[in-house]
XYZ file of N, CA and C in Angstrom:
171
model
N 25.176 1.857 -30.144
C 24.187 1.484 -29.789
C 24.393 0.507 -28.646
N 24.404 0.494 -27.287
C 24.913 -0.484 -26.139
C 23.124 -1.313 -26.167
N 23.669 -3.148 -25.913
C 22.614 -4.124 -25.571
C 22.316 -3.773 -24.320
N 21.319 -4.244 -23.444
C 21.197 -4.424 -22.330
C 21.538 -6.057 -21.762
N 22.321 -5.882 -21.006
C 23.520 -7.204 -20.069
C 22.421 -7.287 -19.071
N 21.939 -8.961 -18.815
C 21.374 -9.145 -18.343
C 22.769 -10.003 -17.154
N 22.372 -10.257 -15.393
C 23.053 -11.178 -14.706
C 22.725 -12.207 -14.900
N 23.395 -13.553 -15.438
C 22.924 -14.684 -15.050
C 22.005 -15.000 -14.109
N 22.500 -14.260 -12.433
C 21.990 -15.034 -11.522
C 20.363 -13.927 -11.475
N 20.062 -13.182 -12.658
C 18.628 -12.203 -12.155
C 17.564 -11.863 -12.031
N 16.266 -12.573 -11.379
C 15.653 -13.094 -11.567
C 14.155 -11.142 -11.208
N 13.504 -12.159 -11.885
C 12.307 -10.403 -11.910
C 10.491 -12.209 -11.189
N 10.629 -10.933 -9.977
C 9.145 -11.861 -10.054
C 7.929 -11.167 -10.080
N 6.724 -11.196 -10.023
C 5.437 -11.010 -9.762
C 4.410 -11.129 -9.622
N 3.479 -10.754 -9.332
C 1.281 -11.239 -8.865
C 0.671 -10.233 -10.485
N 0.311 -11.248 -10.748
C -0.555 -10.699 -11.557
C -1.721 -10.733 -11.677
N -3.140 -10.404 -12.606
C -4.848 -10.413 -12.765
C -5.172 -10.028 -12.557
N -6.171 -10.232 -13.784
C -6.923 -9.682 -14.574
C -8.599 -10.420 -14.893
N -9.500 -9.978 -15.092
C -10.827 -10.617 -15.029
C -12.126 -9.377 -15.555
N -12.835 -9.933 -16.534
C -13.885 -9.116 -17.087
C -15.091 -9.965 -17.011
N -15.916 -9.489 -17.265
C -17.384 -9.330 -17.026
C -18.087 -8.498 -17.914
N -19.513 -8.711 -18.139
C -19.415 -7.211 -19.741
C -20.164 -6.183 -18.699
N -19.624 -5.247 -18.607
C -19.980 -4.030 -17.512
C -17.991 -4.417 -16.431
N -18.179 -4.599 -16.743
C -17.052 -4.300 -15.536
C -15.202 -5.518 -15.747
N -14.841 -5.048 -14.803
C -13.350 -5.535 -15.310
C -12.237 -4.966 -14.340
N -11.281 -6.355 -13.808
C -10.394 -5.755 -12.677
C -8.911 -6.118 -13.337
N -8.585 -5.512 -12.716
C -6.815 -5.276 -13.346
C -5.198 -5.475 -12.345
N -5.167 -6.160 -11.729
C -4.277 -6.105 -10.490
C -2.562 -6.657 -10.782
N -2.038 -6.022 -10.063
C -0.499 -6.578 -10.285
C 0.402 -5.990 -9.429
N 2.218 -6.540 -9.100
C 2.084 -6.134 -7.904
C 3.832 -7.142 -7.903
N 4.720 -6.172 -7.544
C 5.692 -6.410 -6.869
C 6.751 -6.009 -7.597
N 7.120 -6.011 -9.734
C 7.827 -6.245 -9.928
C 7.481 -3.904 -9.791
N 6.546 -2.999 -9.227
C 6.720 -1.722 -9.444
C 6.871 -1.296 -7.877
N 7.119 -2.411 -6.639
C 7.222 -1.982 -5.590
C 8.651 -0.788 -5.731
N 8.126 -0.371 -4.595
C 9.171 1.189 -4.264
C 8.902 2.402 -5.703
N 7.681 1.720 -6.853
C 8.554 3.276 -7.238
C 7.214 4.419 -7.275
N 6.753 3.829 -6.692
C 4.619 4.795 -6.559
C 4.397 4.523 -7.611
N 4.159 3.463 -8.261
C 3.391 3.412 -9.537
C 2.801 2.023 -9.458
N 1.589 2.017 -10.119
C 0.975 0.960 -9.612
C -0.099 0.632 -10.695
N -0.552 -0.406 -11.289
C -1.117 -1.061 -12.768
C -2.460 -1.157 -12.156
N -3.060 -0.836 -10.980
C -3.891 -1.902 -10.441
C -5.801 -0.851 -10.909
N -6.486 -1.138 -10.962
C -7.865 -0.611 -11.519
C -8.961 -1.716 -11.209
N -10.386 -0.521 -11.192
C -11.307 -1.411 -11.664
C -12.757 -0.888 -12.218
N -13.179 -1.360 -12.832
C -13.662 -0.086 -14.311
C -15.127 -0.891 -14.153
N -16.230 -0.021 -13.631
C -17.034 -0.729 -13.544
C -17.972 0.693 -14.348
N -19.048 -0.250 -15.040
C -20.147 1.002 -15.583
C -19.725 1.623 -16.400
N -18.453 1.875 -16.998
C -18.674 2.855 -17.563
C -16.884 3.707 -16.933
N -16.863 3.414 -15.929
C -15.726 4.362 -15.242
C -14.716 3.301 -15.227
N -13.610 3.895 -15.083
C -11.850 3.263 -14.649
C -12.363 3.858 -13.211
N -11.411 3.237 -11.746
C -11.388 3.664 -10.516
C -9.527 2.841 -10.526
N -9.359 3.992 -10.251
C -7.328 3.732 -9.347
C -7.808 3.042 -8.214
N -6.853 2.074 -8.313
C -6.501 1.945 -6.437
C -5.132 2.166 -7.036
N -4.804 2.597 -6.684
C -3.222 3.471 -5.926
C -2.336 3.027 -4.658
N -2.871 1.853 -3.994
C -1.908 1.847 -3.186
C -1.243 0.074 -3.572
N 0.189 -0.128 -3.167
C 0.666 -1.440 -3.376
C 0.206 -2.195 -2.716
N -0.225 -3.387 -3.594
C -0.122 -4.903 -3.191
C 0.366 -5.744 -2.253
N -0.306 -6.403 -1.365
C 0.376 -7.008 -0.329
C 0.629 -8.789 -0.269
């Protein structure tokens, strides 16, 4: 089994935010998924999840 090797100069950066109130919530994240066509962004309102598919800038 091989181990994960990181460069001593490697860095990771991302933006993330989340919030919630009764009946609604929001999840936003950006940078770490740039260029992958995958996002983790969504809005939850009155029992329904709404995907935010675009990359955040």
